[in-house]
Amino acid sequence: MIKVEKETTTKSGAELLIDALNEQDVEIIFGYPGGAVLPLYDAFYDCNIPHILTRHEQGAVHAAEGYARVTGKAGVVVVTSGPGATNALTGIADAMSDSIPMVVFTGQVATPGIGKDAFQEADMIGLTIPITKYNYQVRDVKDIPKIIKEAFHIATTGRQGPVVIDLPKDMSIATTDKVNDDKIHLPGYQPTVKPNGMQLEKLMQALAISSKPVILAGAGVNHSRATAELLDFAERYQIPVVNTLLGLGSFPQDHPLFLGMGGMHGSYAANMALTDPDLLINFGSRFDDRMVGSPKEFAKHAVIAHIDIDPAEIGKVLTTKIPIVADIKETLTQLLEMNITEEADKTHWYKLNMTRKERHPFTYNRDSKAEIKPQKVIEIIGEITEGKALVSTDVGQHQMWVAQFYPFSHDHQIITSGGLGTMGFGFPAAIGAQLAYPEQTVVAFVGDGGFQMTNQELAILNDYHINLKTVILNNGSLGMVRQWQEKFHNERFSHSIFQSQPDFVKLSEAYGVKAVRLEDPLTLAEDLKAAFAHPGPIVIECVVSPNELVLPMIPPGKANHQMEGVE
């Protein structure tokens, strides 16, 4: 294809990059400088886009993820070459797993040094092919505007995800008075957005004769901002709704039709509804192994309808009779324009699910006065924040307790690492969310293990006036690892219980951040209220029961109805 050049004033590659970011309405950049990106950072000196200097590249990428997860906009990251770029790989892979839009600029050695083991060279194209939607390496300064425009388009359309732009140092320095045409022309990338009408008819026909339908609502509902349409659809046909972990917030938790989160640590009502329906409508969930522990037993008598923006997900785990490749909001909008003249009687199914929900809620020993229960901490904070906070979690037991006991009320509210399960994610991701919405309450629930992986980002809370409430549920161990060792490895607690830990209060205070340690279960409620009333950032360490388990639990490989720990 012949490249069409456009005249422009003479600019460096770094200046063209900043112009392109402004054209994409980028609000914030997360990054960490180094030799290969110094020309770009020199241009940032006069740039009007705020830059957040994190204390580690992994923190930068997770913060950008947090920003992207709550805003729906692409997070933007700049890191240097070699170790700077490889430190970003975990966050990029995390974003890929959870379909989070990001554009990550990785510095690279100058073009003549590529492939010659130059100082701080790493093959970022080879390293990121499996964990990105697409990646680029700039080889001509004139291509920079076009590459960036395409990168944002790819990252934010279809099934969203991260795009890496590898930027050799000389491409930032080089100047030009011409740029290549930046019109987007990607014939091989045309995501299907609108659903097939015949498939919608099949779904409505199946719904008309179904007496036991259930909806599984995943992250796709939140990504497409289709919560209002989902509520209308479920209410019109009185269909019970189950959420995935990342789908939490897409359906009101206080609604009679809501059965809770399904899967390994899901509710009894949710998992039983997924076991014996005659019609399962999956809106935007990928049927991952935490939801479908035993594919042969999962909804084995149901007609499965799967609506997903990514055709690769449909039929990957379960045989799908009604596949619909489309955007969730577009699909629900069209389904709501259709009508069913006669419906099968769903009265018994409704009563059965409501009975299960009433008899088997998530529970724990609420009468304990000897130790703080982590579930109680989460419930109280849910009350303090009225279920409206943006909630970030790390990964482990506390993540599941938050999913079970925090009263999520709106989309884009939960910020958690679902697919990759990344420890260290929660705290920096909460920083990104708080920067996106400075006036909103943001709570980071972290474990004592995960917090120690990225707690250096405490340094930036005061620098950027980040009013974040961080809650450490400290049980002195890698809680979920310890739980699995207790249940499946004969209580052989191999390297999962910490012999020593830092003083988290002193650690926080060393960074100039107020901190408190809560140990008294009798004053827990008033202590938490006082902590949340603090006007600035605060770290709240809650010393909780060390032996508490996340229940119910489906043992690995077992079917959803084979839950343990159901009362």
mmCIF file of N, CA, C and O in Angstrom, residues 210-255:
data_model
loop_
_atom_site.group_PDB
_atom_site.id
_atom_site.type_symbol
_atom_site.label_atom_id
_atom_site.label_comp_id
_atom_site.label_asym_id
_atom_site.label_seq_id
_atom_site.Cartn_x
_atom_site.Cartn_y
_atom_site.Cartn_z
ATOM 1 N N SER A 210 -39.176 -21.993 28.119
ATOM 2 C CA SER A 210 -38.361 -22.323 29.290
ATOM 3 C C SER A 210 -39.143 -22.096 30.576
ATOM 4 O O SER A 210 -39.740 -21.040 30.787
ATOM 5 N N SER A 211 -39.114 -23.090 31.460
ATOM 6 C CA SER A 211 -39.709 -22.930 32.786
ATOM 7 C C SER A 211 -38.649 -22.756 33.866
ATOM 8 O O SER A 211 -38.960 -22.472 35.019
ATOM 9 N N LYS A 212 -37.354 -22.912 33.468
ATOM 10 C CA LYS A 212 -36.270 -22.784 34.448
ATOM 11 C C LYS A 212 -35.071 -22.024 33.832
ATOM 12 O O LYS A 212 -33.972 -22.561 33.730
ATOM 13 N N PRO A 213 -35.276 -20.777 33.419
ATOM 14 C CA PRO A 213 -34.160 -20.034 32.827
ATOM 15 C C PRO A 213 -33.297 -19.368 33.902
ATOM 16 O O PRO A 213 -33.757 -19.088 35.011
ATOM 17 N N VAL A 214 -32.045 -19.122 33.570
ATOM 18 C CA VAL A 214 -31.161 -18.361 34.447
ATOM 19 C C VAL A 214 -30.221 -17.532 33.579
ATOM 20 O O VAL A 214 -29.850 -17.951 32.478
ATOM 21 N N ILE A 215 -29.875 -16.346 34.082
ATOM 22 C CA ILE A 215 -28.921 -15.470 33.400
ATOM 23 C C ILE A 215 -27.599 -15.509 34.151
ATOM 24 O O ILE A 215 -27.568 -15.379 35.377
ATOM 25 N N LEU A 216 -26.511 -15.702 33.422
ATOM 26 C CA LEU A 216 -25.166 -15.548 33.964
ATOM 27 C C LEU A 216 -24.601 -14.249 33.396
ATOM 28 O O LEU A 216 -24.388 -14.141 32.185
ATOM 29 N N ALA A 217 -24.384 -13.263 34.257
ATOM 30 C CA ALA A 217 -23.934 -11.939 33.808
ATOM 31 C C ALA A 217 -22.475 -11.732 34.176
ATOM 32 O O ALA A 217 -22.115 -11.719 35.358
ATOM 33 N N GLY A 218 -21.644 -11.576 33.147
ATOM 34 C CA GLY A 218 -20.212 -11.436 33.369
ATOM 35 C C GLY A 218 -19.709 -10.026 33.149
ATOM 36 O O GLY A 218 -20.481 -9.065 33.052
ATOM 37 N N ALA A 219 -18.397 -9.910 33.037
ATOM 38 C CA ALA A 219 -17.757 -8.602 32.884
ATOM 39 C C ALA A 219 -18.216 -7.881 31.626
ATOM 40 O O ALA A 219 -18.193 -6.650 31.569
ATOM 41 N N GLY A 220 -18.639 -8.649 30.607
ATOM 42 C CA GLY A 220 -19.086 -8.021 29.368
ATOM 43 C C GLY A 220 -20.248 -7.071 29.564
ATOM 44 O O GLY A 220 -20.391 -6.080 28.830
ATOM 45 N N VAL A 221 -21.099 -7.342 30.565
ATOM 46 C CA VAL A 221 -22.221 -6.440 30.851
ATOM 47 C C VAL A 221 -21.691 -5.108 31.366
ATOM 48 O O VAL A 221 -22.138 -4.034 30.947
ATOM 49 N N ASN A 222 -20.706 -5.177 32.264
ATOM 50 C CA ASN A 222 -20.108 -3.947 32.780
ATOM 51 C C ASN A 222 -19.345 -3.199 31.696
ATOM 52 O O ASN A 222 -19.450 -1.975 31.572
ATOM 53 N N HIS A 223 -18.568 -3.928 30.895
ATOM 54 C CA HIS A 223 -17.784 -3.275 29.844
ATOM 55 C C HIS A 223 -18.671 -2.520 28.858
ATOM 56 O O HIS A 223 -18.306 -1.436 28.387
ATOM 57 N N SER A 224 -19.825 -3.084 28.524
ATOM 58 C CA SER A 224 -20.690 -2.442 27.536
ATOM 59 C C SER A 224 -21.700 -1.494 28.181
ATOM 60 O O SER A 224 -22.529 -0.918 27.494
ATOM 61 N N ARG A 225 -21.615 -1.360 29.499
ATOM 62 C CA ARG A 225 -22.513 -0.468 30.261
ATOM 63 C C ARG A 225 -23.975 -0.803 29.949
ATOM 64 O O ARG A 225 -24.772 0.055 29.578
ATOM 65 N N ALA A 226 -24.290 -2.073 30.116
ATOM 66 C CA ALA A 226 -25.627 -2.575 29.763
ATOM 67 C C ALA A 226 -26.422 -2.961 31.004
ATOM 68 O O ALA A 226 -27.329 -3.789 30.928
ATOM 69 N N THR A 227 -26.106 -2.371 32.152
ATOM 70 C CA THR A 227 -26.764 -2.782 33.385
ATOM 71 C C THR A 227 -28.259 -2.459 33.377
ATOM 72 O O THR A 227 -29.071 -3.254 33.859
ATOM 73 N N ALA A 228 -28.632 -1.303 32.852
ATOM 74 C CA ALA A 228 -30.061 -0.934 32.825
ATOM 75 C C ALA A 228 -30.840 -1.892 31.934
ATOM 76 O O ALA A 228 -31.955 -2.320 32.280
ATOM 77 N N GLU A 229 -30.265 -2.240 30.792
ATOM 78 C CA GLU A 229 -30.932 -3.156 29.871
ATOM 79 C C GLU A 229 -31.038 -4.564 30.466
ATOM 80 O O GLU A 229 -32.047 -5.250 30.293
ATOM 81 N N LEU A 230 -29.992 -4.990 31.176
ATOM 82 C CA LEU A 230 -30.035 -6.304 31.822
ATOM 83 C C LEU A 230 -31.151 -6.354 32.863
ATOM 84 O O LEU A 230 -31.905 -7.333 32.943
ATOM 85 N N LEU A 231 -31.267 -5.295 33.654
ATOM 86 C CA LEU A 231 -32.318 -5.231 34.673
ATOM 87 C C LEU A 231 -33.702 -5.297 34.024
ATOM 88 O O LEU A 231 -34.585 -6.051 34.479
ATOM 89 N N ASP A 232 -33.899 -4.541 32.957
ATOM 90 C CA ASP A 232 -35.200 -4.549 32.260
ATOM 91 C C ASP A 232 -35.534 -5.938 31.728
ATOM 92 O O ASP A 232 -36.671 -6.416 31.851
ATOM 93 N N PHE A 233 -34.526 -6.585 31.133
ATOM 94 C CA PHE A 233 -34.742 -7.901 30.524
ATOM 95 C C PHE A 233 -35.079 -8.947 31.597
ATOM 96 O O PHE A 233 -36.024 -9.733 31.455
ATOM 97 N N ALA A 234 -34.309 -8.951 32.678
ATOM 98 C CA ALA A 234 -34.538 -9.924 33.751
ATOM 99 C C ALA A 234 -35.904 -9.714 34.396
ATOM 100 O O ALA A 234 -36.619 -10.679 34.689
ATOM 101 N N GLU A 235 -36.283 -8.468 34.618
ATOM 102 C CA GLU A 235 -37.575 -8.187 35.244
ATOM 103 C C GLU A 235 -38.743 -8.525 34.329
ATOM 104 O O GLU A 235 -39.767 -9.060 34.780
ATOM 105 N N ARG A 236 -38.594 -8.239 33.052
ATOM 106 C CA ARG A 236 -39.694 -8.499 32.120
ATOM 107 C C ARG A 236 -40.054 -9.982 32.097
ATOM 108 O O ARG A 236 -41.231 -10.344 32.072
ATOM 109 N N TYR A 237 -39.036 -10.838 32.118
ATOM 110 C CA TYR A 237 -39.288 -12.277 32.005
ATOM 111 C C TYR A 237 -39.045 -13.035 33.317
ATOM 112 O O TYR A 237 -39.093 -14.260 33.331
ATOM 113 N N GLN A 238 -38.818 -12.270 34.409
ATOM 114 C CA GLN A 238 -38.637 -12.862 35.737
ATOM 115 C C GLN A 238 -37.583 -13.979 35.727
ATOM 116 O O GLN A 238 -37.830 -15.118 36.145
ATOM 117 N N ILE A 239 -36.399 -13.612 35.244
ATOM 118 C CA ILE A 239 -35.298 -14.569 35.151
ATOM 119 C C ILE A 239 -34.301 -14.290 36.273
ATOM 120 O O ILE A 239 -33.807 -13.165 36.397
ATOM 121 N N PRO A 240 -33.984 -15.272 37.094
ATOM 122 C CA PRO A 240 -32.962 -15.057 38.133
ATOM 123 C C PRO A 240 -31.597 -14.795 37.511
ATOM 124 O O PRO A 240 -31.283 -15.300 36.417
ATOM 125 N N VAL A 241 -30.795 -14.013 38.226
ATOM 126 C CA VAL A 241 -29.499 -13.572 37.699
ATOM 127 C C VAL A 241 -28.365 -13.994 38.625
ATOM 128 O O VAL A 241 -28.434 -13.804 39.844
ATOM 129 N N VAL A 242 -27.331 -14.572 38.033
ATOM 130 C CA VAL A 242 -26.093 -14.933 38.727
ATOM 131 C C VAL A 242 -24.972 -14.089 38.147
ATOM 132 O O VAL A 242 -24.891 -13.901 36.939
ATOM 133 N N ASN A 243 -24.102 -13.565 39.010
ATOM 134 C CA ASN A 243 -22.942 -12.806 38.545
ATOM 135 C C ASN A 243 -21.665 -13.635 38.600
ATOM 136 O O ASN A 243 -21.518 -14.516 39.462
ATOM 137 N N THR A 244 -20.745 -13.330 37.707
ATOM 138 C CA THR A 244 -19.357 -13.764 37.874
ATOM 139 C C THR A 244 -18.681 -12.765 38.811
ATOM 140 O O THR A 244 -19.253 -11.726 39.166
ATOM 141 N N LEU A 245 -17.453 -13.050 39.195
ATOM 142 C CA LEU A 245 -16.699 -12.117 40.036
ATOM 143 C C LEU A 245 -16.607 -10.747 39.369
ATOM 144 O O LEU A 245 -16.923 -9.716 39.975
ATOM 145 N N LEU A 246 -16.185 -10.716 38.101
ATOM 146 C CA LEU A 246 -16.014 -9.446 37.407
ATOM 147 C C LEU A 246 -17.333 -8.862 36.922
ATOM 148 O O LEU A 246 -17.379 -7.729 36.464
ATOM 149 N N GLY A 247 -18.400 -9.629 37.032
ATOM 150 C CA GLY A 247 -19.711 -9.109 36.656
ATOM 151 C C GLY A 247 -20.438 -8.444 37.809
ATOM 152 O O GLY A 247 -21.514 -7.858 37.620
ATOM 153 N N LEU A 248 -19.866 -8.514 39.024
ATOM 154 C CA LEU A 248 -20.519 -7.899 40.182
ATOM 155 C C LEU A 248 -20.759 -6.420 39.940
ATOM 156 O O LEU A 248 -19.910 -5.711 39.388
ATOM 157 N N GLY A 249 -21.924 -5.953 40.357
ATOM 158 C CA GLY A 249 -22.316 -4.568 40.123
ATOM 159 C C GLY A 249 -23.186 -4.382 38.901
ATOM 160 O O GLY A 249 -23.802 -3.338 38.723
ATOM 161 N N SER A 250 -23.262 -5.419 38.065
ATOM 162 C CA SER A 250 -24.071 -5.301 36.841
ATOM 163 C C SER A 250 -25.549 -5.543 37.104
ATOM 164 O O SER A 250 -26.388 -5.283 36.237
ATOM 165 N N PHE A 251 -25.873 -6.043 38.300
ATOM 166 C CA PHE A 251 -27.265 -6.282 38.676
ATOM 167 C C PHE A 251 -27.412 -5.939 40.152
ATOM 168 O O PHE A 251 -26.544 -6.289 40.955
ATOM 169 N N PRO A 252 -28.485 -5.248 40.537
ATOM 170 C CA PRO A 252 -28.627 -4.806 41.933
ATOM 171 C C PRO A 252 -28.623 -5.980 42.908
ATOM 172 O O PRO A 252 -29.389 -6.926 42.758
ATOM 173 N N GLN A 253 -27.769 -5.905 43.923
ATOM 174 C CA GLN A 253 -27.647 -7.028 44.851
ATOM 175 C C GLN A 253 -28.860 -7.180 45.764
ATOM 176 O O GLN A 253 -29.088 -8.254 46.310
ATOM 177 N N ASP A 254 -29.634 -6.099 45.929
ATOM 178 C CA ASP A 254 -30.820 -6.194 46.780
ATOM 179 C C ASP A 254 -32.076 -6.554 45.990
ATOM 180 O O ASP A 254 -33.180 -6.544 46.532
ATOM 181 N N HIS A 255 -31.911 -6.902 44.728
ATOM 182 C CA HIS A 255 -33.061 -7.248 43.884
ATOM 183 C C HIS A 255 -33.483 -8.692 44.165
ATOM 184 O O HIS A 255 -32.640 -9.578 44.327
#
